[in-house]
PDB file of C-alpha atoms and ligand atoms in Angstrom:
ATOM      1  CA  MET A   1     -12.237  30.922 -56.198  1.00 90.00           C
ATOM      2  CA  GLY A   2     -14.428  34.230 -57.134  1.00 97.00           C
ATOM      3  CA  LEU A   3     -13.540  37.341 -59.427  1.00 98.00           C
ATOM      4  CA  LEU A   4     -13.974  39.618 -56.117  1.00 98.00           C
ATOM      5  CA  ASP A   5     -13.025  37.056 -53.380  1.00 98.00           C
ATOM      6  CA  GLY A   6     -12.294  39.021 -49.613  1.00 97.00           C
ATOM      7  CA  LYS A   7     -13.753  42.292 -51.347  1.00 98.00           C
ATOM      8  CA  LYS A   8     -16.048  44.488 -49.435  1.00 98.00           C
ATOM      9  CA  ALA A   9     -18.555  46.090 -50.778  1.00 98.00           C
ATOM     10  CA  LEU A  10     -21.268  49.186 -50.188  1.00 98.00           C
ATOM     11  CA  VAL A  11     -24.101  49.140 -52.432  1.00 98.00           C
ATOM     12  CA  MET A  12     -26.508  52.731 -52.115  1.00 98.00           C
ATOM     13  CA  GLY A  13     -29.652  53.060 -54.180  1.00 98.00           C
ATOM     14  CA  LEU A  14     -31.625  48.979 -53.506  1.00 98.00           C
ATOM     15  CA  LEU A  15     -35.101  49.904 -53.931  1.00 97.00           C
ATOM     16  CA  ASN A  16     -36.370  45.912 -55.201  1.00 97.00           C
ATOM     17  CA  GLU A  17     -35.462  42.698 -57.124  1.00 97.00           C
ATOM     18  CA  HIS A  18     -35.763  44.889 -60.210  1.00 97.00           C
ATOM     19  CA  SER A  19     -33.696  47.878 -59.401  1.00 98.00           C
ATOM     20  CA  VAL A  20     -30.603  48.208 -61.181  1.00 98.00           C
ATOM     21  CA  ALA A  21     -28.707  47.856 -57.856  1.00 98.00           C
ATOM     22  CA  TRP A  22     -29.654  43.995 -57.576  1.00 98.00           C
ATOM     23  CA  GLY A  23     -28.777  43.356 -60.798  1.00 98.00           C
ATOM     24  CA  ILE A  24     -25.321  45.072 -59.372  1.00 98.00           C
ATOM     25  CA  SER A  25     -25.810  43.008 -56.171  1.00 98.00           C
ATOM     26  CA  ASN A  26     -25.864  39.710 -56.846  1.00 98.00           C
ATOM     27  CA  ALA A  27     -23.058  39.538 -59.762  1.00 98.00           C
ATOM     28  CA  LEU A  28     -20.711  41.012 -57.306  1.00 98.00           C
ATOM     29  CA  HIS A  29     -21.993  38.435 -54.410  1.00 98.00           C
ATOM     30  CA  ALA A  30     -21.813  35.725 -57.038  1.00 98.00           C
ATOM     31  CA  GLU A  31     -17.984  35.906 -57.440  1.00 98.00           C
ATOM     32  CA  GLY A  32     -17.596  36.459 -53.710  1.00 98.00           C
ATOM     33  CA  ALA A  33     -17.803  40.186 -52.516  1.00 98.00           C
ATOM     34  CA  ASP A  34     -19.290  40.947 -48.927  1.00 98.00           C
ATOM     35  CA  LEU A  35     -22.249  43.006 -49.538  1.00 98.00           C
ATOM     36  CA  GLY A  36     -23.599  46.136 -47.323  1.00 98.00           C
ATOM     37  CA  PHE A  37     -26.584  47.827 -48.247  1.00 98.00           C
ATOM     38  CA  THR A  38     -28.269  51.530 -47.669  1.00 98.00           C
ATOM     39  CA  TYR A  39     -31.453  52.793 -47.766  1.00 98.00           C
ATOM     40  CA  PHE A  40     -33.712  55.882 -47.518  1.00 98.00           C
ATOM     41  CA  GLY A  41     -36.592  55.743 -44.935  1.00 96.00           C
ATOM     42  CA  GLU A  42     -38.597  53.063 -43.109  1.00 96.00           C
ATOM     43  CA  THR A  43     -40.809  52.199 -46.582  1.00 96.00           C
ATOM     44  CA  VAL A  44     -37.638  51.268 -48.329  1.00 97.00           C
ATOM     45  CA  GLU A  45     -35.998  49.739 -45.502  1.00 98.00           C
ATOM     46  CA  ARG A  46     -38.754  46.755 -45.380  1.00 98.00           C
ATOM     47  CA  ARG A  47     -38.194  46.255 -49.372  1.00 97.00           C
ATOM     48  CA  VAL A  48     -34.499  46.509 -48.697  1.00 98.00           C
ATOM     49  CA  ARG A  49     -34.087  44.564 -45.486  1.00 98.00           C
ATOM     50  CA  PRO A  50     -35.121  41.110 -46.905  1.00 98.00           C
ATOM     51  CA  LEU A  51     -33.570  40.934 -50.289  1.00 98.00           C
ATOM     52  CA  ALA A  52     -29.890  42.144 -48.611  1.00 98.00           C
ATOM     53  CA  GLU A  53     -30.330  39.499 -46.065  1.00 98.00           C
ATOM     54  CA  ARG A  54     -30.285  37.013 -48.967  1.00 98.00           C
ATOM     55  CA  LEU A  55     -26.707  38.202 -49.823  1.00 98.00           C
ATOM     56  CA  ASN A  56     -25.584  37.610 -46.342  1.00 98.00           C
ATOM     57  CA  ALA A  57     -25.631  41.346 -45.870  1.00 98.00           C
ATOM     58  CA  LYS A  58     -23.409  42.006 -42.381  1.00 96.00           C
ATOM     59  CA  LEU A  59     -24.163  46.092 -43.067  1.00 98.00           C
ATOM     60  CA  ILE A  60     -28.178  47.614 -44.045  1.00 98.00           C
ATOM     61  CA  GLU A  61     -27.950  51.054 -42.555  1.00 98.00           C
ATOM     62  CA  PRO A  62     -30.205  54.243 -43.340  1.00 98.00           C
ATOM     63  CA  CYS A  63     -28.633  57.033 -45.613  1.00 98.00           C
ATOM     64  CA  ASP A  64     -30.328  60.540 -46.434  1.00 98.00           C
ATOM     65  CA  VAL A  65     -27.377  61.577 -48.891  1.00 98.00           C
ATOM     66  CA  GLN A  66     -28.545  65.005 -48.885  1.00 98.00           C
ATOM     67  CA  SER A  67     -27.307  64.740 -45.216  1.00 98.00           C
ATOM     68  CA  ASP A  68     -23.274  65.089 -44.511  1.00 98.00           C
ATOM     69  CA  GLU A  69     -24.142  63.935 -41.148  1.00 98.00           C
ATOM     70  CA  GLN A  70     -26.108  60.910 -42.536  1.00 98.00           C
ATOM     71  CA  ILE A  71     -22.918  59.831 -44.657  1.00 98.00           C
ATOM     72  CA  ASP A  72     -20.636  60.538 -41.613  1.00 98.00           C
ATOM     73  CA  THR A  73     -22.373  57.873 -39.444  1.00 98.00           C
ATOM     74  CA  LEU A  74     -22.810  55.591 -42.257  1.00 98.00           C
ATOM     75  CA  MET A  75     -19.098  55.645 -43.319  1.00 98.00           C
ATOM     76  CA  GLU A  76     -18.290  55.167 -39.303  1.00 98.00           C
ATOM     77  CA  ARG A  77     -20.992  51.691 -39.336  1.00 98.00           C
ATOM     78  CA  VAL A  78     -18.716  50.637 -42.221  1.00 98.00           C
ATOM     79  CA  ARG A  79     -15.603  51.174 -40.465  1.00 98.00           C
ATOM     80  CA  GLU A  80     -16.803  49.103 -37.288  1.00 98.00           C
ATOM     81  CA  THR A  81     -18.177  46.713 -39.295  1.00 98.00           C
ATOM     82  CA  TYR A  82     -15.644  45.777 -42.657  1.00 97.00           C
ATOM     83  CA  GLY A  83     -12.655  48.326 -41.233  1.00 98.00           C
ATOM     84  CA  SER A  84     -12.066  49.100 -45.230  1.00 98.00           C
ATOM     85  CA  LEU A  85     -13.800  48.836 -48.429  1.00 98.00           C
ATOM     86  CA  ASP A  86     -13.155  47.719 -51.795  1.00 99.00           C
ATOM     87  CA  ILE A  87     -16.644  48.688 -53.637  1.00 99.00           C
ATOM     88  CA  ILE A  88     -18.513  51.746 -53.274  1.00 99.00           C
ATOM     89  CA  VAL A  89     -22.124  50.838 -55.986  1.00 99.00           C
ATOM     90  CA  HIS A  90     -23.749  54.600 -56.405  1.00 99.00           C
ATOM     91  CA  SER A  91     -27.296  53.927 -58.009  1.00 98.00           C
ATOM     92  CA  VAL A  92     -28.833  56.791 -56.998  1.00 98.00           C
ATOM     93  CA  ALA A  93     -31.207  59.566 -58.468  1.00 98.00           C
ATOM     94  CA  PHE A  94     -34.088  61.729 -57.902  1.00 98.00           C
ATOM     95  CA  ALA A  95     -35.993  64.812 -59.345  1.00 97.00           C
ATOM     96  CA  ASN A  96     -39.159  66.287 -58.987  1.00 96.00           C
ATOM     97  CA  ARG A  97     -42.085  63.664 -60.831  1.00 95.00           C
ATOM     98  CA  ASP A  98     -43.078  66.919 -62.198  1.00 94.00           C
ATOM     99  CA  GLU A  99     -39.979  67.621 -63.354  1.00 95.00           C
ATOM    100  CA  ILE A 100     -39.482  65.004 -65.799  1.00 96.00           C
ATOM    101  CA  SER A 101     -42.699  64.084 -67.026  1.00 90.00           C
ATOM    102  CA  GLY A 102     -44.284  66.009 -69.625  1.00 87.00           C
ATOM    103  CA  LYS A 103     -43.893  69.799 -69.000  1.00 92.00           C
ATOM    104  CA  PRO A 104     -40.610  71.557 -70.685  1.00 96.00           C
ATOM    105  CA  TYR A 105     -36.803  72.058 -69.394  1.00 98.00           C
ATOM    106  CA  LEU A 106     -37.172  75.198 -69.165  1.00 98.00           C
ATOM    107  CA  GLU A 107     -40.234  75.212 -66.166  1.00 98.00           C
ATOM    108  CA  THR A 108     -37.741  73.795 -64.154  1.00 98.00           C
ATOM    109  CA  SER A 109     -37.552  75.407 -60.831  1.00 98.00           C
ATOM    110  CA  ARG A 110     -34.935  76.654 -59.003  1.00 98.00           C
ATOM    111  CA  ALA A 111     -36.055  73.784 -55.555  1.00 98.00           C
ATOM    112  CA  GLY A 112     -36.506  71.488 -58.284  1.00 98.00           C
ATOM    113  CA  PHE A 113     -33.198  72.035 -60.281  1.00 98.00           C
ATOM    114  CA  GLN A 114     -30.953  71.976 -56.802  1.00 98.00           C
ATOM    115  CA  LEU A 115     -32.524  69.085 -55.491  1.00 98.00           C
ATOM    116  CA  ALA A 116     -32.276  66.984 -58.871  1.00 98.00           C
ATOM    117  CA  LEU A 117     -28.269  68.275 -58.659  1.00 99.00           C
ATOM    118  CA  ASP A 118     -28.028  67.312 -55.079  1.00 99.00           C
ATOM    119  CA  VAL A 119     -29.546  64.013 -54.878  1.00 98.00           C
ATOM    120  CA  SER A 120     -28.045  62.735 -58.370  1.00 98.00           C
ATOM    121  CA  ALA A 121     -25.070  64.540 -58.460  1.00 99.00           C
ATOM    122  CA  TYR A 122     -23.237  66.211 -55.770  1.00 99.00           C
ATOM    123  CA  SER A 123     -24.079  62.929 -53.567  1.00 99.00           C
ATOM    124  CA  LEU A 124     -21.215  60.733 -55.373  1.00 99.00           C
ATOM    125  CA  THR A 125     -18.688  63.331 -54.640  1.00 99.00           C
ATOM    126  CA  ALA A 126     -19.898  63.586 -51.186  1.00 99.00           C
ATOM    127  CA  VAL A 127     -19.843  59.644 -50.331  1.00 99.00           C
ATOM    128  CA  VAL A 128     -16.614  59.636 -52.074  1.00 98.00           C
ATOM    129  CA  LYS A 129     -14.994  62.505 -49.681  1.00 98.00           C
ATOM    130  CA  ALA A 130     -16.676  60.672 -46.561  1.00 98.00           C
ATOM    131  CA  ALA A 131     -15.471  57.134 -47.673  1.00 98.00           C
ATOM    132  CA  GLN A 132     -11.905  58.091 -48.837  1.00 97.00           C
ATOM    133  CA  ASN A 133      -9.616  56.885 -45.664  1.00 98.00           C
ATOM    134  CA  LEU A 134     -11.412  53.902 -45.783  1.00 98.00           C
ATOM    135  CA  LEU A 135     -10.721  53.116 -49.500  1.00 98.00           C
ATOM    136  CA  ASN A 136      -8.392  50.170 -50.019  1.00 98.00           C
ATOM    137  CA  PRO A 137      -5.662  50.562 -53.295  1.00 98.00           C
ATOM    138  CA  GLY A 138      -7.507  49.057 -55.723  1.00 98.00           C
ATOM    139  CA  ALA A 139     -10.728  49.744 -54.966  1.00 98.00           C
ATOM    140  CA  SER A 140     -13.065  50.876 -57.626  1.00 99.00           C
ATOM    141  CA  ILE A 141     -16.503  52.947 -57.028  1.00 99.00           C
ATOM    142  CA  ILE A 142     -19.045  52.869 -59.849  1.00 98.00           C
ATOM    143  CA  THR A 143     -22.261  54.983 -60.314  1.00 99.00           C
ATOM    144  CA  MET A 144     -25.465  55.060 -62.623  1.00 98.00           C
ATOM    145  CA  THR A 145     -25.831  57.250 -65.562  1.00 98.00           C
ATOM    146  CA  TYR A 146     -28.200  57.970 -68.420  1.00 98.00           C
ATOM    147  CA  TYR A 147     -27.415  59.066 -72.266  1.00 98.00           C
ATOM    148  CA  GLY A 148     -29.905  61.680 -71.635  1.00 98.00           C
ATOM    149  CA  SER A 149     -26.330  63.786 -69.872  1.00 98.00           C
ATOM    150  CA  GLN A 150     -25.198  63.860 -73.652  1.00 98.00           C
ATOM    151  CA  GLN A 151     -28.382  63.795 -75.941  1.00 98.00           C
ATOM    152  CA  VAL A 152     -31.852  65.799 -75.223  1.00 97.00           C
ATOM    153  CA  ALA A 153     -34.333  62.931 -74.167  1.00 95.00           C
ATOM    154  CA  PRO A 154     -37.771  64.480 -74.062  1.00 94.00           C
ATOM    155  CA  ASN A 155     -39.107  64.864 -70.194  1.00 95.00           C
ATOM    156  CA  TYR A 156     -35.593  63.539 -69.090  1.00 96.00           C
ATOM    157  CA  ASN A 157     -35.102  67.000 -68.112  1.00 97.00           C
ATOM    158  CA  VAL A 158     -33.188  68.358 -65.102  1.00 98.00           C
ATOM    159  CA  MET A 159     -32.051  65.009 -64.805  1.00 98.00           C
ATOM    160  CA  GLY A 160     -29.913  65.138 -67.549  1.00 98.00           C
ATOM    161  CA  VAL A 161     -28.340  68.124 -66.222  1.00 98.00           C
ATOM    162  CA  ALA A 162     -28.196  66.228 -63.287  1.00 99.00           C
ATOM    163  CA  LYS A 163     -26.378  63.272 -64.723  1.00 99.00           C
ATOM    164  CA  ALA A 164     -24.008  65.516 -67.192  1.00 99.00           C
ATOM    165  CA  ALA A 165     -22.610  67.116 -63.683  1.00 99.00           C
ATOM    166  CA  LEU A 166     -22.656  63.190 -62.307  1.00 99.00           C
ATOM    167  CA  GLU A 167     -20.059  62.268 -65.639  1.00 99.00           C
ATOM    168  CA  ALA A 168     -18.189  65.388 -64.859  1.00 99.00           C
ATOM    169  CA  SER A 169     -17.699  64.491 -61.365  1.00 99.00           C
ATOM    170  CA  VAL A 170     -16.496  61.137 -62.635  1.00 99.00           C
ATOM    171  CA  ARG A 171     -14.231  62.916 -64.118  1.00 99.00           C
ATOM    172  CA  TYR A 172     -12.489  64.914 -61.542  1.00 99.00           C
ATOM    173  CA  LEU A 173     -13.096  62.455 -59.120  1.00 99.00           C
ATOM    174  CA  ALA A 174     -10.549  59.877 -61.028  1.00 99.00           C
ATOM    175  CA  HIS A 175      -8.238  62.637 -61.242  1.00 98.00           C
ATOM    176  CA  ASP A 176      -8.034  63.145 -57.502  1.00 98.00           C
ATOM    177  CA  LEU A 177      -8.367  59.121 -56.665  1.00 98.00           C
ATOM    178  CA  GLY A 178      -6.338  57.571 -59.244  1.00 98.00           C
ATOM    179  CA  PRO A 179      -2.530  58.388 -57.409  1.00 98.00           C
ATOM    180  CA  ARG A 180      -4.221  55.623 -54.657  1.00 98.00           C
ATOM    181  CA  ASN A 181      -4.843  53.500 -57.433  1.00 98.00           C
ATOM    182  CA  ILE A 182      -8.725  53.968 -56.634  1.00 99.00           C
ATOM    183  CA  ARG A 183     -10.868  54.093 -59.825  1.00 99.00           C
ATOM    184  CA  ILE A 184     -14.142  55.009 -61.179  1.00 99.00           C
ATOM    185  CA  ASN A 185     -16.391  54.970 -63.615  1.00 99.00           C
ATOM    186  CA  ALA A 186     -20.048  55.593 -64.331  1.00 99.00           C
ATOM    187  CA  ILE A 187     -22.485  52.420 -66.318  1.00 99.00           C
ATOM    188  CA  SER A 188     -24.563  54.372 -69.165  1.00 99.00           C
ATOM    189  CA  ALA A 189     -27.566  52.152 -69.197  1.00 98.00           C
ATOM    190  CA  GLY A 190     -30.251  51.781 -71.639  1.00 98.00           C
ATOM    191  CA  PRO A 191     -33.959  52.318 -70.432  1.00 97.00           C
ATOM    192  CA  LEU A 192     -35.009  49.636 -67.814  1.00 97.00           C
ATOM    193  CA  ARG A 193     -38.048  48.821 -66.157  1.00 95.00           C
ATOM    194  CA  THR A 194     -36.967  49.418 -62.972  1.00 92.00           C
ATOM    195  CA  ALA A 195     -39.144  51.152 -60.156  1.00 92.00           C
ATOM    196  CA  ALA A 196     -37.452  54.481 -61.529  1.00 90.00           C
ATOM    197  CA  ALA A 197     -38.918  54.385 -64.961  1.00 90.00           C
ATOM    198  CA  MET A 198     -42.506  53.664 -63.522  1.00 86.00           C
ATOM    199  CA  GLY A 199     -45.151  56.353 -64.401  1.00 80.00           C
ATOM    200  CA  ILE A 200     -42.792  58.380 -66.722  1.00 86.00           C
ATOM    201  CA  ALA A 201     -44.655  59.466 -69.396  1.00 83.00           C
ATOM    202  CA  GLY A 202     -43.642  58.088 -72.690  1.00 87.00           C
ATOM    203  CA  PHE A 203     -41.195  55.445 -71.150  1.00 91.00           C
ATOM    204  CA  ARG A 204     -43.164  52.875 -72.740  1.00 92.00           C
ATOM    205  CA  THR A 205     -42.947  53.924 -75.885  1.00 93.00           C
ATOM    206  CA  MET A 206     -39.455  54.728 -75.694  1.00 94.00           C
ATOM    207  CA  TYR A 207     -38.647  51.281 -74.535  1.00 96.00           C
ATOM    208  CA  LYS A 208     -40.028  49.221 -77.273  1.00 96.00           C
ATOM    209  CA  ASN A 209     -38.416  51.729 -79.689  1.00 96.00           C
ATOM    210  CA  PHE A 210     -35.038  51.410 -78.071  1.00 97.00           C
ATOM    211  CA  ALA A 211     -35.158  47.487 -79.052  1.00 97.00           C
ATOM    212  CA  ASP A 212     -36.387  48.387 -82.443  1.00 97.00           C
ATOM    213  CA  VAL A 213     -33.206  50.622 -82.969  1.00 97.00           C
ATOM    214  CA  ALA A 214     -30.448  49.654 -80.904  1.00 98.00           C
ATOM    215  CA  PRO A 215     -27.751  47.004 -82.859  1.00 97.00           C
ATOM    216  CA  LEU A 216     -28.605  44.642 -80.492  1.00 98.00           C
ATOM    217  CA  ARG A 217     -32.193  44.620 -81.118  1.00 97.00           C
ATOM    218  CA  ARG A 218     -33.141  43.721 -77.940  1.00 98.00           C
ATOM    219  CA  ASN A 219     -33.750  46.353 -74.282  1.00 98.00           C
ATOM    220  CA  ILE A 220     -31.064  45.756 -71.295  1.00 98.00           C
ATOM    221  CA  THR A 221     -31.599  43.796 -68.630  1.00 98.00           C
ATOM    222  CA  ILE A 222     -30.013  44.839 -64.658  1.00 98.00           C
ATOM    223  CA  GLU A 223     -27.778  41.204 -65.303  1.00 98.00           C
ATOM    224  CA  ASP A 224     -26.540  43.351 -68.684  1.00 98.00           C
ATOM    225  CA  VAL A 225     -25.476  45.758 -66.159  1.00 98.00           C
ATOM    226  CA  GLY A 226     -24.457  43.562 -63.411  1.00 99.00           C
ATOM    227  CA  LYS A 227     -21.730  41.844 -65.409  1.00 99.00           C
ATOM    228  CA  THR A 228     -20.054  45.161 -67.008  1.00 99.00           C
ATOM    229  CA  ALA A 229     -19.751  46.202 -63.073  1.00 99.00           C
ATOM    230  CA  LEU A 230     -18.952  42.900 -62.235  1.00 99.00           C
ATOM    231  CA  TRP A 231     -15.787  43.613 -64.765  1.00 99.00           C
ATOM    232  CA  LEU A 232     -15.466  47.221 -63.788  1.00 99.00           C
ATOM    233  CA  CYS A 233     -15.084  46.221 -59.958  1.00 98.00           C
ATOM    234  CA  SER A 234     -12.378  43.846 -60.576  1.00 98.00           C
ATOM    235  CA  ASP A 235      -8.940  44.130 -61.342  1.00 98.00           C
ATOM    236  CA  LEU A 236     -10.026  42.779 -64.978  1.00 98.00           C
ATOM    237  CA  ALA A 237     -10.291  46.505 -65.571  1.00 98.00           C
ATOM    238  CA  SER A 238      -7.464  47.728 -63.763  1.00 98.00           C
ATOM    239  CA  GLY A 239      -6.194  50.295 -65.896  1.00 98.00           C
ATOM    240  CA  VAL A 240     -10.156  51.774 -66.663  1.00 99.00           C
ATOM    241  CA  THR A 241     -11.166  55.194 -65.049  1.00 99.00           C
ATOM    242  CA  GLY A 242     -12.907  58.305 -65.455  1.00 99.00           C
ATOM    243  CA  GLU A 243     -14.955  56.520 -68.065  1.00 99.00           C
ATOM    244  CA  ILE A 244     -18.858  56.285 -68.933  1.00 99.00           C
ATOM    245  CA  ILE A 245     -19.685  52.842 -69.970  1.00 99.00           C
ATOM    246  CA  TYR A 246     -22.319  52.252 -72.065  1.00 99.00           C
ATOM    247  CA  VAL A 247     -24.718  49.078 -71.590  1.00 99.00           C
ATOM    248  CA  ASP A 248     -27.157  50.578 -74.124  1.00 98.00           C
ATOM    249  CA  GLY A 249     -26.273  46.937 -76.831  1.00 98.00           C
ATOM    250  CA  GLY A 250     -25.078  50.105 -79.122  1.00 98.00           C
ATOM    251  CA  PHE A 251     -27.886  52.783 -79.338  1.00 98.00           C
ATOM    252  CA  ARG A 252     -26.518  55.858 -79.015  1.00 98.00           C
ATOM    253  CA  ASN A 253     -23.860  54.956 -81.965  1.00 98.00           C
ATOM    254  CA  VAL A 254     -27.006  54.655 -84.343  1.00 97.00           C
ATOM    255  CA  ALA A 255     -28.064  58.272 -85.727  1.00 96.00           C
ATOM    256  CA  VAL A 256     -30.628  57.331 -88.075  1.00 95.00           C
ATOM    257  CA  ALA A 257     -33.458  54.588 -87.463  1.00 88.00           C
ATOM    258  CA  LEU A 258     -34.475  52.650 -90.687  1.00 86.00           C
ATOM    259  CA  GLY A 259     -35.903  49.473 -88.722  1.00 71.00           C
ATOM    260  CA  ASP A 260     -35.558  46.015 -89.992  1.00 76.00           C
TER     261      ASP A 260
HETATM  262  O1  LIG B   1     -32.582  58.233 -63.832  1.00 66.72           O
HETATM  263  C1  LIG B   1     -33.430  57.881 -64.639  1.00 66.72           C
HETATM  264  C2  LIG B   1     -34.707  58.013 -63.461  1.00 66.72           C
HETATM  265  C3  LIG B   1     -34.387  58.663 -62.359  1.00 66.72           C
HETATM  266  C4  LIG B   1     -35.479  59.093 -61.819  1.00 66.72           C
HETATM  267  C5  LIG B   1     -36.798  58.904 -61.877  1.00 66.72           C
HETATM  268  C6  LIG B   1     -38.017  58.757 -60.585  1.00 66.72           C
HETATM  269  C7  LIG B   1     -39.422  58.572 -60.944  1.00 66.72           C
HETATM  270  C8  LIG B   1     -40.127  58.865 -59.414  1.00 66.72           C
HETATM  271  C9  LIG B   1     -35.611  60.444 -60.900  1.00 66.72           C
HETATM  272  N1  LIG B   1     -36.477  60.652 -59.826  1.00 66.72           N
HETATM  273  C10 LIG B   1     -37.711  60.497 -60.270  1.00 66.72           C
HETATM  274  N2  LIG B   1     -38.244  61.010 -58.938  1.00 66.72           N
HETATM  275  C11 LIG B   1     -39.646  60.568 -58.996  1.00 66.72           C
HETATM  276  O2  LIG B   1     -40.519  60.811 -58.333  1.00 66.72           O
HETATM  277  N3  LIG B   1     -33.623  57.055 -65.779  1.00 66.72           N
HETATM  278  C12 LIG B   1     -32.691  56.600 -66.370  1.00 66.72           C
HETATM  279  C13 LIG B   1     -34.827  56.093 -66.143  1.00 66.72           C
HETATM  280  C14 LIG B   1     -35.647  57.788 -67.063  1.00 66.72           C
HETATM  281  O3  LIG B   1     -36.776  58.246 -66.782  1.00 66.72           O
HETATM  282  C15 LIG B   1     -36.908  59.369 -67.246  1.00 66.72           C
HETATM  283  C16 LIG B   1     -36.599  58.672 -68.903  1.00 66.72           C
HETATM  284  C17 LIG B   1     -36.025  57.352 -68.163  1.00 66.72           C
HETATM  285  C18 LIG B   1     -35.113  56.172 -69.306  1.00 66.72           C
HETATM  286  C19 LIG B   1     -37.592  60.152 -67.421  1.00 66.72           C
HETATM  287  C20 LIG B   1     -37.924  60.850 -68.801  1.00 66.72           C
HETATM  288  C21 LIG B   1     -37.757  60.508 -70.037  1.00 66.72           C
HETATM  289  C22 LIG B   1     -36.694  59.005 -70.161  1.00 66.72           C
END
């Protein structure tokens, strides 16, 4: 008996075994969910296929979230394979590296802003819009965000603006989907050493500082995120929608860090 027996889940944004989407996928799989995955590009496909197969995925499909056509094709394949959906995990973001590593936010280009907002914020709305007729009553959607949406995280720059738009989208989508008993929430995770964090200027220092300051005095793991995702996707969170749930060891509540 699993918490998610018979539930069909679509996971977007898995890259490797360090991915937050991998932590979430494992937690959902362990409770009986039937998982399908999307990837972007052939390089990623080669990494994702073996991982998806480890979790007995029935569906492994390409999806460039900047293309409405590809999103529609994906949902057609989901309909053929599963008939309907109970869970969507959106773990997708992108900004040009040079816009989030070392230069001031005020140098952000129009093209860089549009790219970051399109891939990292609008994609959630685009996916939910295309999936709306597949979603069963009781369905749960989750997306990933970061505290740089609320407070300035140096270098996070245009990604912070994109995450603010993503979080607002969660509230509006929750309002639209609530009458059909479909819930949508975001998980705001502390810094994780995933591919998305590699090569980010100052990340190592930030990661170390986080564990010194956070009430739990440690970093967050993809397993921590997976367990919260499992709760949000299960009936245990039946009354929770439109929320930003922090999986950050309490970090964001600390105004002044004195250390031990
Ligand atoms: O949301 C993120 C990072 C997302 C991300 C990462 C990359 C790296 C490779 C988006 N686009 C790209 N583009 C690339 O070319 N995080 C929460 C991780 C992160 O990124 C930061 C952070 C943290 C934390 C960037 C600056 C400061 C802090």
